[in-house]
Coordinates of C-alpha atoms in Angstrom, one line a residue:
X1 CA 1.2 -21.7 15.5
X2 CA 3.2 -22.8 18.5
X3 CA 1.0 -23.0 21.8
X4 CA 1.4 -19.8 23.1
X5 CA 2.9 -18.5 26.7
X6 CA -0.1 -16.1 27.0
X7 CA -2.5 -16.4 29.5
X8 CA -5.0 -13.2 27.9
X9 CA -6.1 -14.4 24.2
X10 CA -7.2 -11.4 22.8
X11 CA -4.1 -10.2 20.9
X12 CA -4.1 -14.3 19.0
X13 CA -8.0 -14.6 18.4
X14 CA -7.9 -10.4 16.6
X15 CA -5.0 -11.8 14.6
X16 CA -6.6 -12.0 10.8
X17 CA -7.5 -15.6 9.4
X18 CA -5.0 -17.5 8.5
X19 CA -5.7 -17.7 5.0
X20 CA -5.3 -13.6 4.9
X21 CA -2.2 -13.8 6.8
X22 CA 1.1 -12.7 4.1
X23 CA 3.6 -15.4 3.1
X24 CA 6.3 -15.6 5.4
X25 CA 9.0 -16.4 4.3
X26 CA 12.9 -17.9 6.5
X27 CA 15.2 -18.7 3.3
X28 CA 18.0 -17.2 5.4
X29 CA 19.1 -18.8 8.8
X30 CA 19.8 -15.8 9.9
X31 CA 15.7 -15.3 10.2
X32 CA 15.2 -19.5 11.3
X33 CA 13.7 -18.6 14.8
X34 CA 13.1 -21.2 18.2
X35 CA 9.8 -22.1 18.6
X36 CA 10.1 -20.2 21.9
X37 CA 11.0 -16.8 21.7
X38 CA 11.4 -13.8 24.3
X39 CA 12.5 -10.9 22.2
X40 CA 13.5 -9.0 25.0
X41 CA 15.3 -11.0 27.1
X42 CA 16.9 -12.5 23.4
X43 CA 18.6 -9.2 23.3
X44 CA 19.1 -7.7 27.0
X45 CA 19.9 -11.5 28.3
X46 CA 22.0 -11.9 24.8
X47 CA 23.9 -9.1 25.5
X48 CA 25.1 -10.0 28.4
X49 CA 25.7 -13.5 27.5
X50 CA 27.7 -12.2 24.7
X51 CA 30.1 -10.6 26.7
X52 CA 28.8 -7.0 25.7
X53 CA 27.6 -6.6 29.8
X54 CA 30.0 -3.2 30.6
X55 CA 29.6 -2.0 26.8
X56 CA 27.7 1.3 26.7
X57 CA 24.1 1.2 25.6
X58 CA 22.7 4.5 26.2
X59 CA 23.3 7.9 26.7
X60 CA 21.5 10.6 27.5
X61 CA 22.2 14.0 29.3
X62 CA 21.0 12.8 32.4
X63 CA 22.6 9.6 32.6
X64 CA 24.7 6.9 30.7
X65 CA 23.7 2.9 31.4
X66 CA 25.3 0.1 30.4
X67 CA 23.9 -3.4 28.5
X68 CA 24.6 -5.0 32.0
X69 CA 22.5 -1.5 34.0
X70 CA 19.7 -1.9 31.4
X71 CA 18.9 -4.9 32.0
X72 CA 18.8 -4.7 36.0
X73 CA 16.2 -2.0 35.3
X74 CA 14.3 -3.9 33.3
X75 CA 14.2 -7.4 35.1
X76 CA 13.2 -4.7 38.1
X77 CA 10.4 -2.9 35.8
X78 CA 8.8 -6.5 34.8
X79 CA 8.4 -7.3 38.6
X80 CA 7.1 -4.3 38.9
X81 CA 4.0 -5.5 36.4
X82 CA 4.1 -8.3 37.3
X83 CA 3.5 -8.3 41.5
X84 CA 2.1 -4.6 41.7
X85 CA 0.4 -3.5 38.7
X86 CA -1.6 -7.0 37.7
X87 CA -0.5 -7.8 34.5
X88 CA -1.3 -10.7 32.5
X89 CA 0.5 -11.9 30.0
X90 CA -0.5 -11.6 27.1
X91 CA -1.8 -7.7 28.2
X92 CA -1.5 -4.8 26.1
X93 CA 0.6 -1.6 28.0
X94 CA 0.8 1.8 26.3
X95 CA 4.0 3.1 26.6
X96 CA 3.3 6.9 26.6
X97 CA 6.1 9.3 26.5
X98 CA 9.0 10.4 24.4
X99 CA 12.9 9.1 23.3
X100 CA 14.1 8.2 26.4
X101 CA 16.1 6.0 29.1
X102 CA 12.4 5.8 31.3
X103 CA 10.8 4.5 28.0
X104 CA 13.3 2.2 26.4
X105 CA 13.1 0.6 29.8
X106 CA 9.7 0.4 30.1
X107 CA 9.0 -1.4 26.2
X108 CA 11.9 -4.4 27.6
X109 CA 10.1 -4.3 31.0
X110 CA 6.3 -4.9 29.1
X111 CA 8.1 -7.1 26.7
X112 CA 10.6 -9.2 29.7
X113 CA 6.6 -9.7 31.2
X114 CA 5.0 -11.0 29.4
X115 CA 3.1 -7.7 27.9
X116 CA 2.7 -6.5 24.4
X117 CA 3.8 -3.5 24.1
X118 CA 2.0 0.0 22.7
X119 CA 3.9 2.9 22.0
X120 CA 2.1 6.0 20.7
X121 CA 3.4 9.5 19.7
X122 CA 4.0 11.0 23.0
X123 CA 2.3 14.6 21.2
X124 CA -0.4 12.7 20.9
X125 CA -4.1 13.9 22.8
X126 CA -6.9 11.9 24.3
X127 CA -9.3 11.5 21.4
X128 CA -5.8 10.0 19.4
X129 CA -5.3 7.8 22.7
X130 CA -8.6 7.2 23.0
X131 CA -8.8 5.5 19.8
X132 CA -5.5 3.1 20.5
X133 CA -7.1 2.1 23.8
X134 CA -10.1 1.4 22.7
X135 CA -9.0 -0.6 19.7
X136 CA -6.3 -2.0 21.4
X137 CA -8.7 -3.3 25.2
X138 CA -5.5 -1.3 26.7
X139 CA -5.8 -2.0 31.1
X140 CA -2.5 -0.7 32.3
X141 CA -0.3 2.4 30.9
X142 CA 3.2 3.6 31.4
X143 CA 3.6 7.0 31.3
X144 CA 6.0 9.7 31.5
X145 CA 4.8 12.2 34.0
X146 CA 4.7 15.2 32.2
X147 CA 3.0 14.1 29.7
X148 CA -0.2 12.1 31.6
X149 CA -2.9 14.9 30.5
X150 CA -3.9 13.1 27.6
X151 CA -3.2 9.4 28.7
X152 CA -5.5 11.0 32.0
X153 CA -8.2 12.0 30.0
X154 CA -8.2 8.9 28.1
X155 CA -9.1 7.4 31.7
X156 CA -11.6 10.1 32.2
X157 CA -13.9 9.1 28.9
X158 CA -14.3 5.8 29.9
X159 CA -12.0 4.3 26.6
X160 CA -10.8 1.5 29.6
X161 CA -7.7 2.5 30.6
X162 CA -7.7 1.4 34.7
X163 CA -4.3 1.9 35.6
X164 CA -1.8 5.2 34.9
X165 CA 1.2 4.0 36.8
X166 CA 3.8 7.8 36.1
X167 CA 7.9 7.6 35.3
X168 CA 10.4 9.6 36.0
X169 CA 12.7 11.0 39.2
X170 CA 10.4 10.3 41.9
X171 CA 7.6 8.6 40.5
X172 CA 5.8 5.6 41.7
X173 CA 7.4 3.3 38.5
X174 CA 10.8 4.3 40.1
X175 CA 9.9 4.0 44.1
X176 CA 8.6 1.1 43.4
X177 CA 11.0 -0.5 41.3
X178 CA 14.2 0.6 43.9
X179 CA 13.0 -3.1 45.9
X180 CA 12.8 -5.1 43.4
X181 CA 15.5 -8.1 42.7
X182 CA 17.7 -7.5 39.9
X183 CA 17.1 -10.6 38.0
X184 CA 13.8 -11.8 36.1
X185 CA 12.9 -14.8 34.8
X186 CA 11.5 -13.4 31.1
X187 CA 7.9 -14.9 30.0
X188 CA 8.2 -17.9 27.9
X189 CA 6.5 -16.6 24.8
X190 CA 6.3 -18.2 21.7
X191 CA 8.3 -16.7 18.7
X192 CA 4.1 -16.3 17.5
X193 CA 3.2 -14.6 20.3
X194 CA 2.4 -11.1 19.4
X195 CA 5.5 -8.5 21.1
X196 CA 4.0 -5.5 19.7
X197 CA 0.9 -3.3 18.4
X198 CA 2.2 -0.2 16.1
X199 CA -0.1 2.2 14.9
X200 CA 0.0 3.3 11.4
X201 CA 0.5 7.5 11.6
X202 CA -0.2 10.8 9.5
X203 CA -3.3 10.1 8.6
X204 CA -7.2 10.5 9.2
X205 CA -9.8 7.8 10.0
X206 CA -9.6 4.7 12.2
X207 CA -6.2 4.0 13.2
X208 CA -4.8 0.4 12.6
X209 CA -3.0 -1.8 14.5
X210 CA -0.2 -3.3 13.3
X211 CA 1.1 -6.7 15.3
X212 CA 4.3 -8.0 14.7
X213 CA 5.7 -11.3 16.6
X214 CA 8.8 -12.0 19.1
X215 CA 10.5 -13.3 15.9
X216 CA 9.6 -10.2 14.5
X217 CA 11.8 -7.4 16.5
X218 CA 14.5 -9.6 15.9
X219 CA 14.2 -10.5 11.9
X220 CA 13.8 -6.3 11.4
X221 CA 18.2 -6.4 13.4
X222 CA 19.0 -10.0 11.3
X223 CA 18.2 -8.1 7.7
X224 CA 18.5 -4.5 7.9
X225 CA 20.3 -4.0 10.9
X226 CA 22.6 -5.7 9.7
X227 CA 23.3 -4.5 6.1
X228 CA 24.3 -1.9 8.0
X229 CA 27.3 -3.4 9.5
X230 CA 27.2 -2.2 13.0
X231 CA 31.1 -1.8 14.5
X232 CA 31.9 -2.0 18.2
X233 CA 32.3 1.5 18.8
X234 CA 29.2 2.7 16.4
X235 CA 26.7 5.3 18.2
X236 CA 23.6 5.5 16.6
X237 CA 21.7 8.7 17.1
X238 CA 18.4 10.4 14.7
X239 CA 14.9 11.7 15.9
X240 CA 12.2 9.0 14.6
X241 CA 9.5 8.4 17.9
X242 CA 10.8 5.1 19.1
X243 CA 6.6 4.8 18.6
X244 CA 7.5 4.8 15.1
X245 CA 8.3 1.3 13.9
X246 CA 11.3 3.2 12.6
X247 CA 13.0 4.9 15.9
X248 CA 12.7 1.5 17.4
X249 CA 14.0 -0.2 16.0
X250 CA 17.3 2.6 15.0
X251 CA 17.4 2.9 18.7
X252 CA 16.4 0.3 21.0
X253 CA 16.6 -3.2 19.1
X254 CA 19.4 -2.9 16.2
X255 CA 21.7 -1.5 19.0
X256 CA 21.2 -4.1 20.9
X257 CA 21.6 -6.6 18.6
X258 CA 24.8 -5.8 17.6
X259 CA 26.6 -4.5 21.4
X260 CA 26.4 -0.9 20.5
X261 CA 25.1 2.3 21.6
X262 CA 22.5 4.9 21.0
X263 CA 22.5 8.8 22.5
X264 CA 19.4 10.0 22.8
X265 CA 18.4 13.6 22.4
X266 CA 17.2 15.8 25.3
X267 CA 14.4 17.4 23.2
X268 CA 12.7 17.1 19.6
X269 CA 14.2 18.7 16.4
X270 CA 17.4 19.1 14.4
X271 CA 19.5 21.6 16.4
X272 CA 19.0 19.1 19.1
X273 CA 20.3 16.2 17.0
X274 CA 23.3 18.1 16.4
X275 CA 23.6 18.9 19.4
X276 CA 23.3 15.6 20.3
X277 CA 25.9 13.8 17.5
X278 CA 28.8 16.8 18.9
X279 CA 28.4 15.7 22.4
X280 CA 27.9 11.6 22.1
X281 CA 30.7 11.3 18.8
X282 CA 27.9 9.9 17.1
X283 CA 28.6 7.8 13.8
X284 CA 25.1 7.1 12.4
X285 CA 22.0 9.3 12.2
X286 CA 18.5 8.2 11.2
X287 CA 15.8 10.6 9.9
X288 CA 13.7 11.4 7.9
X289 CA 14.3 13.5 4.3
X290 CA 13.8 17.0 6.0
X291 CA 15.7 16.4 8.4
X292 CA 19.0 16.3 6.3
X293 CA 17.9 19.0 4.2
X294 CA 17.9 21.0 7.8
X295 CA 20.8 19.5 9.2
X296 CA 23.0 21.0 6.4
X297 CA 22.1 24.6 7.1
X298 CA 23.0 23.5 10.5
X299 CA 26.2 22.2 10.0
X300 CA 28.5 25.2 10.2
X301 CA 27.6 25.7 14.3
X302 CA 28.0 21.8 15.5
X303 CA 30.6 19.5 15.3
X304 CA 29.6 16.8 13.1
X305 CA 32.5 15.4 11.9
X306 CA 32.3 11.6 13.9
X307 CA 29.5 10.8 11.1
X308 CA 30.0 8.1 8.6
X309 CA 27.1 6.6 8.6
X310 CA 23.1 7.7 7.9
X311 CA 19.9 6.5 6.8
X312 CA 16.8 7.7 5.1
X313 CA 13.3 6.7 5.3
X314 CA 10.0 7.7 6.0
X315 CA 8.9 9.0 2.5
X316 CA 11.7 9.2 -1.0
X317 CA 15.1 10.7 -0.9
X318 CA 15.2 12.9 -3.3
X319 CA 19.1 12.9 -5.0
X320 CA 19.3 15.7 -5.3
X321 CA 19.0 16.3 -0.8
X322 CA 21.3 12.9 -0.9
X323 CA 24.0 14.9 -3.3
X324 CA 23.6 18.0 -1.0
X325 CA 23.8 16.2 1.7
X326 CA 27.1 14.3 0.7
X327 CA 28.6 17.3 -0.7
X328 CA 28.4 19.0 3.0
X329 CA 29.5 15.7 5.9
X330 CA 31.4 13.6 3.3
X331 CA 28.6 10.8 4.1
X332 CA 26.1 8.7 1.9
X333 CA 23.3 8.3 3.1
X334 CA 21.4 5.3 3.2
X335 CA 17.7 5.3 1.0
X336 CA 14.8 3.0 2.5
X337 CA 11.2 2.1 2.0
X338 CA 9.8 0.3 5.1
X339 CA 6.4 0.1 6.5
X340 CA 4.7 0.0 9.8
X341 CA 2.9 -3.0 8.2
X342 CA 6.5 -4.5 7.5
X343 CA 7.8 -3.6 10.6
X344 CA 11.1 -1.7 9.0
X345 CA 12.6 -1.0 6.0
X346 CA 12.8 -4.0 3.1
X347 CA 14.4 -2.3 0.4
X348 CA 17.7 -0.6 0.5
X349 CA 21.1 -0.7 -0.6
X350 CA 24.6 0.3 1.2
X351 CA 28.0 0.8 0.5
X352 CA 29.1 0.7 -3.4
X353 CA 25.8 -1.0 -4.7
X354 CA 24.2 2.6 -2.9
X355 CA 22.5 4.8 -6.6
X356 CA 21.5 8.2 -5.5
X357 CA 17.8 8.4 -6.2
X358 CA 17.4 5.1 -6.4
X359 CA 16.1 3.4 -3.2
X360 CA 17.7 -0.5 -4.1
X361 CA 17.2 -3.9 -3.7
X362 CA 15.2 -6.4 -2.1
X363 CA 16.9 -6.5 1.5
X364 CA 18.2 -10.1 1.6
X365 CA 15.6 -12.2 3.1
X366 CA 12.6 -9.7 1.6
X367 CA 11.7 -10.5 -1.7
X368 CA 9.7 -7.7 -4.1
X369 CA 8.1 -7.2 -7.4
X370 CA 6.0 -4.4 -9.0
X371 CA 3.1 -5.1 -10.2
X372 CA -0.1 -4.3 -12.2
X373 CA -4.0 -3.7 -11.5
X374 CA -4.3 -7.8 -12.8
X375 CA -1.2 -8.5 -10.0
X376 CA 1.2 -9.8 -12.4
X377 CA 4.7 -8.4 -12.6
X378 CA 5.4 -5.6 -15.1
X379 CA 8.5 -5.2 -17.5
X380 CA 11.2 -3.5 -16.0
X381 CA 11.3 0.2 -17.0
X382 CA 7.0 0.3 -16.3
X383 CA 5.4 1.7 -13.1
X384 CA 3.6 -0.4 -10.7
X385 CA 2.5 -1.5 -7.2
X386 CA 5.0 -2.3 -5.1
X387 CA 4.4 -5.8 -3.4
X388 CA 6.8 -7.6 -1.0
X389 CA 7.1 -10.2 1.2
X390 CA 9.7 -11.2 4.0
X391 CA 10.4 -12.4 7.6
X392 CA 8.0 -10.2 8.6
X393 CA 4.2 -8.8 7.4
X394 CA 1.5 -7.0 7.6
X395 CA -0.9 -8.8 10.3
X396 CA -4.2 -6.4 11.5
X397 CA -5.6 -6.1 14.7
X398 CA -9.4 -7.4 13.8
X399 CA -9.2 -4.8 10.6
X400 CA -11.4 -6.1 7.0
X401 CA -8.5 -4.2 5.4
X402 CA -6.1 -7.0 6.1
X403 CA -8.0 -8.3 3.0
X404 CA -6.6 -4.7 0.9
X405 CA -3.0 -4.8 2.7
X406 CA -2.4 -8.6 1.7
X407 CA -3.4 -10.1 -1.0
X408 CA -1.9 -14.2 -2.8
X409 CA 0.4 -14.2 0.1
X410 CA 2.0 -10.5 -0.9
X411 CA 2.4 -7.3 1.0
X412 CA 0.5 -4.3 -1.0
X413 CA 2.1 -1.2 0.3
X414 CA 0.7 1.6 -1.3
X415 CA 3.5 2.7 -3.2
X416 CA 4.1 3.0 -6.9
X417 CA 8.0 1.8 -8.1
X418 CA 9.4 0.7 -11.4
X419 CA 12.1 -1.6 -11.3
X420 CA 15.4 -1.1 -13.6
X421 CA 16.6 -4.2 -15.2
X422 CA 19.7 -4.5 -12.5
X423 CA 16.9 -5.4 -9.7
X424 CA 17.0 -1.5 -8.1
X425 CA 13.4 -0.3 -7.4
X426 CA 13.0 3.2 -8.1
X427 CA 10.2 5.0 -5.9
X428 CA 8.1 7.0 -8.1
X429 CA 4.8 7.7 -5.9
X430 CA 2.2 6.5 -3.7
X431 CA -0.1 5.2 -5.5
X432 CA -3.0 8.1 -4.0
X433 CA 0.0 10.7 -5.3
X434 CA -0.4 10.3 -9.2
X435 CA -1.4 13.3 -10.1
X436 CA -3.7 13.1 -13.3
X437 CA -3.5 16.5 -15.5
X438 CA -5.0 16.8 -18.5
X439 CA -4.6 12.9 -19.7
X440 CA -1.1 13.3 -18.5
X441 CA 0.0 10.4 -15.1
X442 CA 3.0 12.7 -13.3
X443 CA 4.3 11.9 -9.9
X444 CA 4.3 14.7 -7.5
X445 CA 8.0 13.5 -6.1
X446 CA 9.2 14.0 -9.6
X447 CA 8.5 17.1 -9.4
X448 CA 9.6 17.8 -6.1
X449 CA 13.2 16.2 -6.6
X450 CA 13.5 19.5 -10.2
X451 CA 12.0 21.7 -7.5
X452 CA 14.5 21.0 -4.8
X453 CA 17.2 21.4 -7.3
X454 CA 17.2 25.1 -7.4
X455 CA 19.5 26.8 -5.0
X456 CA 16.1 28.7 -3.6
X457 CA 13.9 26.0 -2.2
X458 CA 14.1 24.7 1.4
X459 CA 11.0 22.0 1.1
X460 CA 8.4 21.8 -1.0
X461 CA 5.6 19.4 -1.2
X462 CA 3.8 18.6 -4.9
X463 CA -0.1 17.6 -4.6
X464 CA -3.1 17.7 -7.8
X465 CA -4.9 20.9 -7.5
X466 CA -9.1 21.0 -8.2
X467 CA -9.4 22.9 -11.5
X468 CA -12.3 24.0 -13.2
X469 CA -10.4 23.5 -16.5
X470 CA -9.0 21.1 -16.5
X471 CA -9.6 19.3 -13.1
X472 CA -6.6 18.3 -12.1
X473 CA -3.6 20.8 -12.1
X474 CA 0.6 20.1 -10.6
X475 CA 0.0 23.1 -7.3
X476 CA 3.2 23.3 -6.0
X477 CA 3.5 24.2 -1.8
X478 CA 7.2 25.7 -1.7
X479 CA 9.0 27.2 1.6
X480 CA 12.1 29.6 0.8
X481 CA 15.4 29.3 2.2
X482 CA 15.0 33.3 1.7
X483 CA 11.5 33.7 2.1
X484 CA 11.6 37.7 0.8
X485 CA 11.8 35.9 -2.4
X486 CA 8.2 35.2 -2.2
X487 CA 6.4 36.8 -5.0
X488 CA 5.2 36.1 -8.5
X489 CA 8.7 36.2 -10.0
X490 CA 10.2 34.0 -8.2
X491 CA 7.1 31.8 -8.7
X492 CA 7.6 32.5 -12.6
X493 CA 11.5 31.3 -12.1
X494 CA 10.2 28.0 -10.7
X495 CA 8.1 27.1 -13.8
X496 CA 10.4 28.0 -15.9
X497 CA 13.3 25.9 -14.1
X498 CA 11.4 22.3 -13.8
X499 CA 10.5 23.3 -17.5
X500 CA 13.8 23.2 -18.3
X501 CA 14.8 20.6 -15.8
X502 CA 11.3 17.4 -16.6
X503 CA 9.1 17.5 -19.7
X504 CA 7.3 20.6 -19.4
X505 CA 3.9 19.0 -19.5
X506 CA 5.0 18.7 -15.9
X507 CA 5.4 21.6 -14.3
X508 CA 3.4 23.2 -11.5
X509 CA 1.0 25.9 -13.0
X510 CA -0.6 27.0 -9.3
X511 CA 2.7 28.2 -6.7
X512 CA 2.1 28.4 -3.4
X513 CA 4.9 29.9 -1.0
X514 CA 4.0 29.1 3.0
X515 CA 6.5 29.6 5.6
X516 CA 6.3 25.4 6.9
X517 CA 5.0 22.1 5.5
X518 CA 2.4 20.2 7.7
X519 CA 4.4 16.8 8.9
X520 CA 3.4 14.7 10.9
X521 CA 6.5 13.6 14.4
X522 CA 8.3 12.2 12.5
X523 CA 8.9 14.4 9.9
X524 CA 6.9 13.1 7.4
X525 CA 5.2 15.4 4.7
X526 CA 1.3 16.0 5.3
X527 CA 0.3 16.1 1.3
X528 CA -3.9 15.1 1.7
X529 CA -3.8 18.3 4.1
X530 CA -2.5 19.9 1.6
X531 CA -4.6 18.4 -1.2
X532 CA -8.0 20.6 -2.5

């Protein structure tokens, strides 16, 4: 590794032993970076050097910033961090708030000043914040004023937090920034210094901190981000929080790398996203399949005609949802699988290479294969575990689970896939979503896909349910478009429909109608909460 630019060596010292690292691959020129690199400087200062300073960087209901103005705010905040908040390079800084210009400035300012950004989901409560603070040994937090309670409560629990600086109009960070210089010399970080810690979400138990280097931040833009072929005038928008690396890439990193803009919604939710699309002429959306299904129902109330592209991630995009969105908007969605451990999407397809229902092919720069229990590739068409390697990879901070995720240099994502002879990867299920009923292996997502083809079904989640007679049965939790239709007659109709759509033995023997499915803040269905 290149000598670190950090005075605080905690993050590098807490990385796994290099023998447990994934096999990082830098075969393509686009992901070959200099040894000294600060991602924030490369993105912001780089945008200005390319002549993009006057281009709009971010739109919001409150204000709009060009790249030059965004750089000034980030530089002023970096001065505040070093001069007033005593940031030591290499320190981890908690960034807590909703998607906003303030949080974007915070992320850039922290990296420029030599801090390690730890962005957190805005709805986290004190116990969740405290786990993160203790694991990452965080002293300083930048927090949106309306969400300060959870962070203050964490500090009261002696979590390790010593200082909370509030962002927002009239708050201390803004006052301190007012008198600072417009320029800031970015910290001289190594390309393999840790730039951010991304904590896994949507699971129970001890959170995992995924460390990503400065070079990895750029790599997600120079691999999948480049596949999207961003063009001048494009405007990105969507629902994933910045704390979710899907959102960080889509709304912070990708636009700056290409000199295009992001439009930030004023509040969470799919109606707010539709409003943002209409107001700012958004061209590309980023959300989970849940979001696209919801927006189909909202399209007549909003002008979505500016859309020309969209990315779906967070969970498998069913073919039925892909076709429904295409019919409703004329837009072909780009599906993709990524992971917090990998920082962003590593299997996808765009343009004419899209095959509805398939996730896609390995993103240029990445290798992918399907392996069996012995770790060897299985023949095309057979189901196995997905293994990936490329310019990014899993580096858990001080966590024994590193040896589970990385094996023989490959990242084992926990997904079951099959690959076809053309190199397309077809999602089967999460490894722990495979339902074994009466000796048959049944993939829950396949049953979900069948149910979603029925006109009455708005959303569904299929899991295994304990059964005294059969051990496990297939159970479907269903949200109907017209809830009043719920009942035995509809359950029988849906069961018969599934029997006619896929192999009859896969039909859901239990149907549970519900008003809503449990989800993470990123829109991912929490199937573990439905299992019994």
